mmCIF file of C-alpha atoms in Angstrom:
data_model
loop_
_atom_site.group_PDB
_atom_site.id
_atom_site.type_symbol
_atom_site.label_atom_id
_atom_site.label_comp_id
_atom_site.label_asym_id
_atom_site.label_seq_id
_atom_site.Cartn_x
_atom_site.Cartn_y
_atom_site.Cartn_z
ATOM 1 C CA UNK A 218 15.616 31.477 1.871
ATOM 2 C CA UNK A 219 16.325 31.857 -1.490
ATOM 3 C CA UNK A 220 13.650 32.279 -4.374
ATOM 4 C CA UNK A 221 11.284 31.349 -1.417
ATOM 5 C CA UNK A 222 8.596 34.620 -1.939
ATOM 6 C CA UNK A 223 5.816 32.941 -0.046
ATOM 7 C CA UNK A 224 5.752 33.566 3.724
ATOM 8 C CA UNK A 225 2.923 31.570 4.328
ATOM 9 C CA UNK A 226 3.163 30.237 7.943
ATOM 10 C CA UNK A 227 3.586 26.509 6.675
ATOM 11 C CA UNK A 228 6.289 27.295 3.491
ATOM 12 C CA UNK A 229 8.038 29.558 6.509
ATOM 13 C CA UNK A 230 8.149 26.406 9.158
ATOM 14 C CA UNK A 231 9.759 24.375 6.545
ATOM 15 C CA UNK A 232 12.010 26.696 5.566
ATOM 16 C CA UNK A 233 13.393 26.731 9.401
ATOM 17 C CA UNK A 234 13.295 23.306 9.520
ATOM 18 C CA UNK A 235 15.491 22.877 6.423
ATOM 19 C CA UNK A 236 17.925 25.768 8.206
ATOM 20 C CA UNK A 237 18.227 23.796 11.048
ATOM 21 C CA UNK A 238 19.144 21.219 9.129
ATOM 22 C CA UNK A 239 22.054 23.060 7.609
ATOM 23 C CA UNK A 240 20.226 22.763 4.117
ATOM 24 C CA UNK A 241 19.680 26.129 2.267
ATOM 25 C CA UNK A 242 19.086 27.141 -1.834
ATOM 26 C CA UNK A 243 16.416 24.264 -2.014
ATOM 27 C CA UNK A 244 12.988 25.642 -1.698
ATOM 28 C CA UNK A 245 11.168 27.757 -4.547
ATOM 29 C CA UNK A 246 8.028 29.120 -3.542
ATOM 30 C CA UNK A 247 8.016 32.132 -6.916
ATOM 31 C CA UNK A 248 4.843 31.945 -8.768
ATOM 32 C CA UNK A 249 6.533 30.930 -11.564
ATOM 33 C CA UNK A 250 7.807 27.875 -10.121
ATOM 34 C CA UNK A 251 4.786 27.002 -8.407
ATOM 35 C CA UNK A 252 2.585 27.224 -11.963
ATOM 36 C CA UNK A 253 5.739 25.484 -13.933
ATOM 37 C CA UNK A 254 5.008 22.730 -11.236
ATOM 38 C CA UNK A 255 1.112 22.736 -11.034
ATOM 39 C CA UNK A 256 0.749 20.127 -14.272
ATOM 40 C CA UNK A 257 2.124 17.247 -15.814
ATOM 41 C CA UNK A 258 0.588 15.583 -18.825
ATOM 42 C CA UNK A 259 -2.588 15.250 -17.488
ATOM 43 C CA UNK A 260 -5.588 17.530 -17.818
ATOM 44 C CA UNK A 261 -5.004 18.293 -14.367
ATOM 45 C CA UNK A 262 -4.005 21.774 -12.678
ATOM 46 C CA UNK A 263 -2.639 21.629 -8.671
ATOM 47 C CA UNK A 264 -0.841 24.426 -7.756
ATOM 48 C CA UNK A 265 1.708 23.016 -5.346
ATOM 49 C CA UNK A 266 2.946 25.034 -2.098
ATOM 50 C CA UNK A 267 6.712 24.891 -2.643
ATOM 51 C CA UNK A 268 9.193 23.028 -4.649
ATOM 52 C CA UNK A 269 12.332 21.874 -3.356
ATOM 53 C CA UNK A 270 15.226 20.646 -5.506
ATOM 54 C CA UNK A 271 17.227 18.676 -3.586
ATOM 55 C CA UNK A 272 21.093 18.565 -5.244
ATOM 56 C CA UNK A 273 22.229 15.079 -2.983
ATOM 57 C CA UNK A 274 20.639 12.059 -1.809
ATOM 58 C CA UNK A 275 21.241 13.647 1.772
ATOM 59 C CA UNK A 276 18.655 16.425 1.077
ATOM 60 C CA UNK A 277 16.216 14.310 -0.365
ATOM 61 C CA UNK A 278 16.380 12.793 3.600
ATOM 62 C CA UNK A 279 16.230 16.184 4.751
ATOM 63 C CA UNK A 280 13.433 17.376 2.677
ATOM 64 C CA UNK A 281 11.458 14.590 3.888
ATOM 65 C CA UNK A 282 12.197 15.284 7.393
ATOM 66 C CA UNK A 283 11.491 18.971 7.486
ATOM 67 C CA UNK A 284 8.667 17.792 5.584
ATOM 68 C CA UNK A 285 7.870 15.118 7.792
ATOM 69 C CA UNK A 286 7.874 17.660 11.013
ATOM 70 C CA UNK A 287 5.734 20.004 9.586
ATOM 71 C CA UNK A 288 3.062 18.158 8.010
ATOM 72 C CA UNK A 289 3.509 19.045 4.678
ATOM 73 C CA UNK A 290 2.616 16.482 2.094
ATOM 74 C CA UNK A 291 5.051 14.881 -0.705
ATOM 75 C CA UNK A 292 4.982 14.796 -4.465
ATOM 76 C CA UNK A 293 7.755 13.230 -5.941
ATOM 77 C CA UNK A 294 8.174 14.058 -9.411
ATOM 78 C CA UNK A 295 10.361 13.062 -12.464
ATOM 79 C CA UNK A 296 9.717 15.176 -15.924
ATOM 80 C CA UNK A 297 6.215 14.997 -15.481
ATOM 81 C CA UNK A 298 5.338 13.054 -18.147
ATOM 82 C CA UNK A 299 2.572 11.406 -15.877
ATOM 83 C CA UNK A 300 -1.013 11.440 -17.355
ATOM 84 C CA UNK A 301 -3.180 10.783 -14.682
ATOM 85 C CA UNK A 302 -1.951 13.912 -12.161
ATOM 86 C CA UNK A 303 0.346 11.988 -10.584
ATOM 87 C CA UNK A 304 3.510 14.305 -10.376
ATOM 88 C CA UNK A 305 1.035 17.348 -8.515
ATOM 89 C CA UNK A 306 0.092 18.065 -5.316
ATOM 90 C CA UNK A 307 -0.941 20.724 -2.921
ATOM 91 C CA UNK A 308 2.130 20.453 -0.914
ATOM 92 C CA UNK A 309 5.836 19.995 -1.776
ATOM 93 C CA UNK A 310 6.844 19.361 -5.038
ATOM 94 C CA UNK A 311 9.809 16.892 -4.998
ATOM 95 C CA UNK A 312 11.656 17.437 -8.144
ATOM 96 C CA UNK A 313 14.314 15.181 -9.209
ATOM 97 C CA UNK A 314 15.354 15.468 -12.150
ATOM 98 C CA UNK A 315 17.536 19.030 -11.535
ATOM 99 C CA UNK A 316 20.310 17.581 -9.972
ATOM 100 C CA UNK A 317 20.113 13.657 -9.097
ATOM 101 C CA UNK A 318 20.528 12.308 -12.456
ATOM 102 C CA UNK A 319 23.770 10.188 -12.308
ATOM 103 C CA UNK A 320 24.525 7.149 -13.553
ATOM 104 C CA UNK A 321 26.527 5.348 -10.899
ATOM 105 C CA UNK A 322 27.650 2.698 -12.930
ATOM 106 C CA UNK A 323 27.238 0.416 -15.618
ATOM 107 C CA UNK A 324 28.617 -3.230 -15.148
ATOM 108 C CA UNK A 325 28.976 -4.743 -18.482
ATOM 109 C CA UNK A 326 29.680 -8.264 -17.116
ATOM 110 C CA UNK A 327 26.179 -8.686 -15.319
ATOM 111 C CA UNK A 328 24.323 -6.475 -17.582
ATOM 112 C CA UNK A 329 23.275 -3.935 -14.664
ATOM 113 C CA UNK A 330 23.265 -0.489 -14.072
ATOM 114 C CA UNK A 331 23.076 1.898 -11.024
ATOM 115 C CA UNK A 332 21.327 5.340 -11.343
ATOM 116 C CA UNK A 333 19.977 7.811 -9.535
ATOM 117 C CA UNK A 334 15.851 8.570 -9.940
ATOM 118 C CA UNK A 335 16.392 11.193 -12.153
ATOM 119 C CA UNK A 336 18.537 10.346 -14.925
ATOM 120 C CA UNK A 337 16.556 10.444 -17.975
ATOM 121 C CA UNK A 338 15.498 7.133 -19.863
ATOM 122 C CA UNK A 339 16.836 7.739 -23.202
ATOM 123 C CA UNK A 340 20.623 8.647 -21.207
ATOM 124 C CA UNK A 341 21.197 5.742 -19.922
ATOM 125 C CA UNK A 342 20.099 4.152 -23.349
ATOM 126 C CA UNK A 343 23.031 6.239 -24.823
ATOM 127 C CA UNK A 344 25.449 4.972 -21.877
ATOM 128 C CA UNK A 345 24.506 1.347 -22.087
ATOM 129 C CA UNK A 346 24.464 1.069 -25.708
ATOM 130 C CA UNK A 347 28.423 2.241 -25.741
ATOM 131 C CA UNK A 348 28.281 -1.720 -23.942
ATOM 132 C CA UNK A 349 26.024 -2.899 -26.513
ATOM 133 C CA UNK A 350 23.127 -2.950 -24.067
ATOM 134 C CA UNK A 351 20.299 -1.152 -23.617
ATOM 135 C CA UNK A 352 17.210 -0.717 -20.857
ATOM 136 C CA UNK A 353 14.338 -2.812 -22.139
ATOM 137 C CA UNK A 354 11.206 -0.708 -21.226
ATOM 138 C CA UNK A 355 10.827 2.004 -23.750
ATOM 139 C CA UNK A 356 7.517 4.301 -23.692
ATOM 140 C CA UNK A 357 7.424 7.144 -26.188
ATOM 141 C CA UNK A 358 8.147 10.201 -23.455
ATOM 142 C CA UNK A 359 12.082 8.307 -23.498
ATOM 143 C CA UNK A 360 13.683 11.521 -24.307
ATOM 144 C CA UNK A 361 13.001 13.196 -20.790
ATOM 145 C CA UNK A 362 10.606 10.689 -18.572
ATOM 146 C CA UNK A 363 13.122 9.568 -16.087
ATOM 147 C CA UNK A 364 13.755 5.878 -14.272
ATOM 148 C CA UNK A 365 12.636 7.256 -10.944
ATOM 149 C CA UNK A 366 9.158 8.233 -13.133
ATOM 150 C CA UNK A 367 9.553 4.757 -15.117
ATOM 151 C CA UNK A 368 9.662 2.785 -11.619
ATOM 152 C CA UNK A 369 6.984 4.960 -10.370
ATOM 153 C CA UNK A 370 3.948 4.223 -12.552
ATOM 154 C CA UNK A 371 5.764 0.845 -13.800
ATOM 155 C CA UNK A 372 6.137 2.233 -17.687
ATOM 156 C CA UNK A 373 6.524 -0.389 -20.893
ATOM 157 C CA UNK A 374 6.953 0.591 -24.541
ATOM 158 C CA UNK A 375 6.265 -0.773 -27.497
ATOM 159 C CA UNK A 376 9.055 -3.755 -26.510
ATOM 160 C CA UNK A 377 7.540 -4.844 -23.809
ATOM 161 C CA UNK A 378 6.731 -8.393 -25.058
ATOM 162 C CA UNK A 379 10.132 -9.039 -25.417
ATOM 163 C CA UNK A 380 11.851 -7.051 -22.175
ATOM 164 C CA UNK A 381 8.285 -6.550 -19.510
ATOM 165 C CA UNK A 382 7.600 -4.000 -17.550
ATOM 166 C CA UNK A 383 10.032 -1.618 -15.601
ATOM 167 C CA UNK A 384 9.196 -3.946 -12.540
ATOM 168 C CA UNK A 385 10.792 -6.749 -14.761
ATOM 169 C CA UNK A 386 13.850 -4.599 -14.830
ATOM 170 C CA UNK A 387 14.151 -3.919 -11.464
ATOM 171 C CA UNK A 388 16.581 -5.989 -9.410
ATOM 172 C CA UNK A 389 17.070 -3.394 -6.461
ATOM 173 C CA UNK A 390 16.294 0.016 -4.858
ATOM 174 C CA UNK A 391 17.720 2.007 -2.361
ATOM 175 C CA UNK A 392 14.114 4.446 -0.768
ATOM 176 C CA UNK A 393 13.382 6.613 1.955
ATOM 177 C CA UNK A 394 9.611 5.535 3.602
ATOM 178 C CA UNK A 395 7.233 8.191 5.337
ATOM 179 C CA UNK A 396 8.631 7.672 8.405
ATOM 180 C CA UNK A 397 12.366 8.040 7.655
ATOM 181 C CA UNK A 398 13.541 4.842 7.041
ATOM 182 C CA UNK A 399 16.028 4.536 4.856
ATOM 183 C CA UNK A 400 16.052 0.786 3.110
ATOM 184 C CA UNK A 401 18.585 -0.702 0.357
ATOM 185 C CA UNK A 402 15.925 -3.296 -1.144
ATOM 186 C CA UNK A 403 17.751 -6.156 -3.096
ATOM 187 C CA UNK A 404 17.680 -9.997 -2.618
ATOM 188 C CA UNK A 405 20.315 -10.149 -0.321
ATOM 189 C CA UNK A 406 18.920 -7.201 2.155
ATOM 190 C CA UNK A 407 17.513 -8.301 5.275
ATOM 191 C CA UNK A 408 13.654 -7.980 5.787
ATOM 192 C CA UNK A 409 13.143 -8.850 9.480
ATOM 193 C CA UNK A 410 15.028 -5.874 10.846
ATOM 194 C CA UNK A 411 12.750 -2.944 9.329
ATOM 195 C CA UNK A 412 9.746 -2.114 11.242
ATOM 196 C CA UNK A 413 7.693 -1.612 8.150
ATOM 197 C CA UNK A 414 8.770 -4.167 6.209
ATOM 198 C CA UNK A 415 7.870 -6.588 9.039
ATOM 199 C CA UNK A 416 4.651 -5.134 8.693
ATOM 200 C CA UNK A 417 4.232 -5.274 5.103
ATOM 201 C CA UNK A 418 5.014 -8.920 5.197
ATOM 202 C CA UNK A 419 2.379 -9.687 8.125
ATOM 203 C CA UNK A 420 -0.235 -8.109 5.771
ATOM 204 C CA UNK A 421 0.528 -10.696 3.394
ATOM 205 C CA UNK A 422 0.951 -13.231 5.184
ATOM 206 C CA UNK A 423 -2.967 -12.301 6.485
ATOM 207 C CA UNK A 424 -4.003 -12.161 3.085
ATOM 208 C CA UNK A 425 -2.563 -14.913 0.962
ATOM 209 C CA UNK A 426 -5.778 -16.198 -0.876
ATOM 210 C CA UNK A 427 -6.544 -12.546 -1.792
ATOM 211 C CA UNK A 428 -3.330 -11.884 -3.016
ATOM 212 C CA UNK A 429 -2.724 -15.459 -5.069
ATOM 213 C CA UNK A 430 -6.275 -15.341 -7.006
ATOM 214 C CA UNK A 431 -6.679 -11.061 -7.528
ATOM 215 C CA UNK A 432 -3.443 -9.811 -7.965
ATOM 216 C CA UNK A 433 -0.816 -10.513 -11.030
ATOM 217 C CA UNK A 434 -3.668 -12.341 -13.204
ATOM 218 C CA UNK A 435 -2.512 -10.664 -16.548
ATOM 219 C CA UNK A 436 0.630 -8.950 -18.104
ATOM 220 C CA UNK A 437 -0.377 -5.252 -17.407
ATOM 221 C CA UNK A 438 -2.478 -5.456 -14.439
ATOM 222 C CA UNK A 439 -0.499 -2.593 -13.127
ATOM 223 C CA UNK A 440 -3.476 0.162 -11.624
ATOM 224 C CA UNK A 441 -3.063 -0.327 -7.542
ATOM 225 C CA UNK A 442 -0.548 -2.150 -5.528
ATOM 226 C CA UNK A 443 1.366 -5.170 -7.212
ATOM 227 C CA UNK A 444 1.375 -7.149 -4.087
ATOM 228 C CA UNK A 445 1.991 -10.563 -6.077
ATOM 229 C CA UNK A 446 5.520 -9.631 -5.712
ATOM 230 C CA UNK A 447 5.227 -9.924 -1.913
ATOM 231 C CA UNK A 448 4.203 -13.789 -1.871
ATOM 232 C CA UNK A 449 6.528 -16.000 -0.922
ATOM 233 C CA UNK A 450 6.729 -18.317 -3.572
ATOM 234 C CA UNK A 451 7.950 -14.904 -5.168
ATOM 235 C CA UNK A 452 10.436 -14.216 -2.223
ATOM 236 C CA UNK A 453 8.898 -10.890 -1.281
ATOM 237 C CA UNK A 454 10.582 -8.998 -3.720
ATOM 238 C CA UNK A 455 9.324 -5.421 -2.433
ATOM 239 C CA UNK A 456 11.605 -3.790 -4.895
ATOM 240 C CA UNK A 457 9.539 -4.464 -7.737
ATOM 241 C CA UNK A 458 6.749 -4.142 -5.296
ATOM 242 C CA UNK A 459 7.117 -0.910 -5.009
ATOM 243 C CA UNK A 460 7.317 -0.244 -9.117
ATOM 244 C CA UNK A 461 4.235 1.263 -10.108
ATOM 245 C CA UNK A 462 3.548 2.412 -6.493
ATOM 246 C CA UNK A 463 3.405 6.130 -7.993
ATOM 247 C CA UNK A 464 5.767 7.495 -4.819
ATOM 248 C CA UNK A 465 2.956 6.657 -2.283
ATOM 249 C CA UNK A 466 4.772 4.248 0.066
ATOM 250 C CA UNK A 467 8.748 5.425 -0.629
ATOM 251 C CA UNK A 468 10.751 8.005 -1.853
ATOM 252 C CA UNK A 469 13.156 6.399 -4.390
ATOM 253 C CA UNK A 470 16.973 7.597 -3.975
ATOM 254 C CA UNK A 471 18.325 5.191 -6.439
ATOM 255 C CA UNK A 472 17.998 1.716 -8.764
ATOM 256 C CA UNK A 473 19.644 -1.091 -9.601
ATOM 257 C CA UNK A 474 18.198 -2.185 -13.293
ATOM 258 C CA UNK A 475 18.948 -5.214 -14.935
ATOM 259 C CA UNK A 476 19.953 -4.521 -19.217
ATOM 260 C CA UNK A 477 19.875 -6.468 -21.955
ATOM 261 C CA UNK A 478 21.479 -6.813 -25.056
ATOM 262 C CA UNK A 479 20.961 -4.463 -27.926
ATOM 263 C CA UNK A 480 19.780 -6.123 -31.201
ATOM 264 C CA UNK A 481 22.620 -5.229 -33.580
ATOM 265 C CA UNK A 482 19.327 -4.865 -36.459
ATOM 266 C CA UNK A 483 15.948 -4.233 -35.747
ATOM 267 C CA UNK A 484 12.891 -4.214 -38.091
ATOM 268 C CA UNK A 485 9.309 -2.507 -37.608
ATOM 269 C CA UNK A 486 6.252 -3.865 -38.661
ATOM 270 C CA UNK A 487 3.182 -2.280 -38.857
ATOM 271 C CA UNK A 488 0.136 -4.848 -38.985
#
C-alpha cells in the first residue's frame, strides 16, 4: 500500500478492498498528507483518515465502492478553496484535482465544453478563449478553484449579472450517487429508469407548494438544496440540481458547461 503509514483497522480494510479491486498507488495515509488535507479556506481544522487520488474516472467508482463496503465516509474535494469546511472530513479525502483535470473537448459551434471535475477554472478560460469564448462564472480563487469545486458550492464572480451562477452554466453531468449508481444527467437522459431519481422526483412531486413558494425566490438563494430545478415546469433538470449540492448527494466524474462569448473589450467601474 503505498505511502499508506496508518494501519488503523478501518484505513487497512480499505486498503484490501481497493486490492481486490485491482486498484493500488491511491491511498495516502502519511501525516503529512493527512494535515495538507485537514483545511481548506475556512477556519476549520479536520484531520481526515486517508486520502485517495484517484488517476481515472474508473477509480473514482472504485474508491467509492471500497469506500462504500467499509463504511468510510466521503469528502470530495477540488483545491480547497471552500470557506465554510466543506472540502474536510474525518474520513476519505477525495482529491481531484491530481490527476482528473482534462478537458474533453471544446465545441466551438454550440459554445460547450466537456471537462473533467478537476480541471482548474482559469484553464479552461485559457482553452476557450483560443475560440473566443470563455466560462461565465468567475470568483476570485479562478487561478486554482476547479469546475468540480465551482459546481459544488454553485460559485459566481463578479460577472454574474451578466452570465449567473455555475448552475446557469450547467447543461449536463455525468456522477456517481452513494449507492453506486452511475448517471449521465442531461436533457435527453432518461429519468424513470434510476431508482433514485424516481425517488427524487416522487419527493417533489409530494411537495410542490413547498417547493414553488420557498425555493428559487431570489438570484443567490443558493445555501441548501436548489430543488426549484426539480419542478416540472422546469423539466427536472437535476443537473443543475445538484450544483451547489457541496458533494452530498453525488460524486461528480465530469460536466458539460455551456460558454459564452468573450467581450473583445471590457471596462471596470468602480462605483
Amino acid at each position: 500500500m503505498s505511502k499508506t503509514i496508518d494501519l488503523s483497522p478501518d484505513v487497512a480494510e480499505l486498503a484490501f478492498q481497493l486490492q481486490r479491486r485491482g486498484v493500488a498507488d491511491v491511498l495516502d495515509a502519511t501525516e503529512l498528507t493527512r494535515a495538507l488535507y485537514s483545511s481548506d479556506a475556512s477556519l476549520y481544522r479536520v484531520v481526515p483518515r486517508v486520502v485517495a487520488q484517484p488517476r481515472t474516472v474508473e477509480e473514482v467508482a472504485e474508491v467509492l465502492d471500497a469506500a462504500r463496503a467499509t463504511g468510510m465516509p466521503v469528502t470530495t474535494r477540488g483545491a480547497g478553496t471552500s470557506c465554510a469546511g466543506n472540502a474536510v472530513g474525518t474520513g476519505l479525502i477525495l482529491d481531484t484535482s491530481r490527476h482528473l483535470n482534462t478537458i474533453r473537448e471544446i465545441d466551438a459551434e454550440v459554445s460547450t465544453a466537456r471537462v473533467e471535475p478537476g480541471v482548474v477554472q482559469s484553464s479552461l478560460q485559457a482553452a476557450a478563449a483560443k475560440h473566443g469564448l470563455r466560462f461565465g462564472p468567475d470568483p476570485s480563487t479562478q487561478n486554482r478553484c476547479t469546475i468540480g469545486g465551482m459546481i459544488g458550492n454553485n460559485a459566481c464572480g463578479p460577472r454574474a449579472l451578466s452570465y449567473g451562477k455555475t448552475s446557469d452554466n450547467v447543461i449536463g453531468l455525468e456522477v456517481i450517487t452513494g449507492a453506486g449508481e452511475r448517471i449521465t444527467l442531461d436533457q435527453s437522459s432518461d429519468h424513470d429508469h434510476q431508482a433514485s431519481l424516481v425517488a427524487l422526483k416522487s419527493i417533489v412531486q409530494e411537495n410542490l407548494g413547498t417547493v414553488r413558494t420557498e425555493f428559487g425566490r431570489f438570484g443567490r438563494q443558493v445555501s441548501g438544496y436548489s430543488l426549484e430545478h426539480l419542478l416540472p415546469e422546469n423539466h427536472f433538470d437535476v443537473a443543475r440540481f445538484l450544483a451547489g449540492s457541496e458533494g452530498t448527494l453525488a460524486v461528480i466524474i465530469g460536466a458539460t458547461l455551456r460558454l459564452v462569448a468573450d467581450p473583445a473589450c471590457k471596462i471596470m467601474v468602480a462605483l
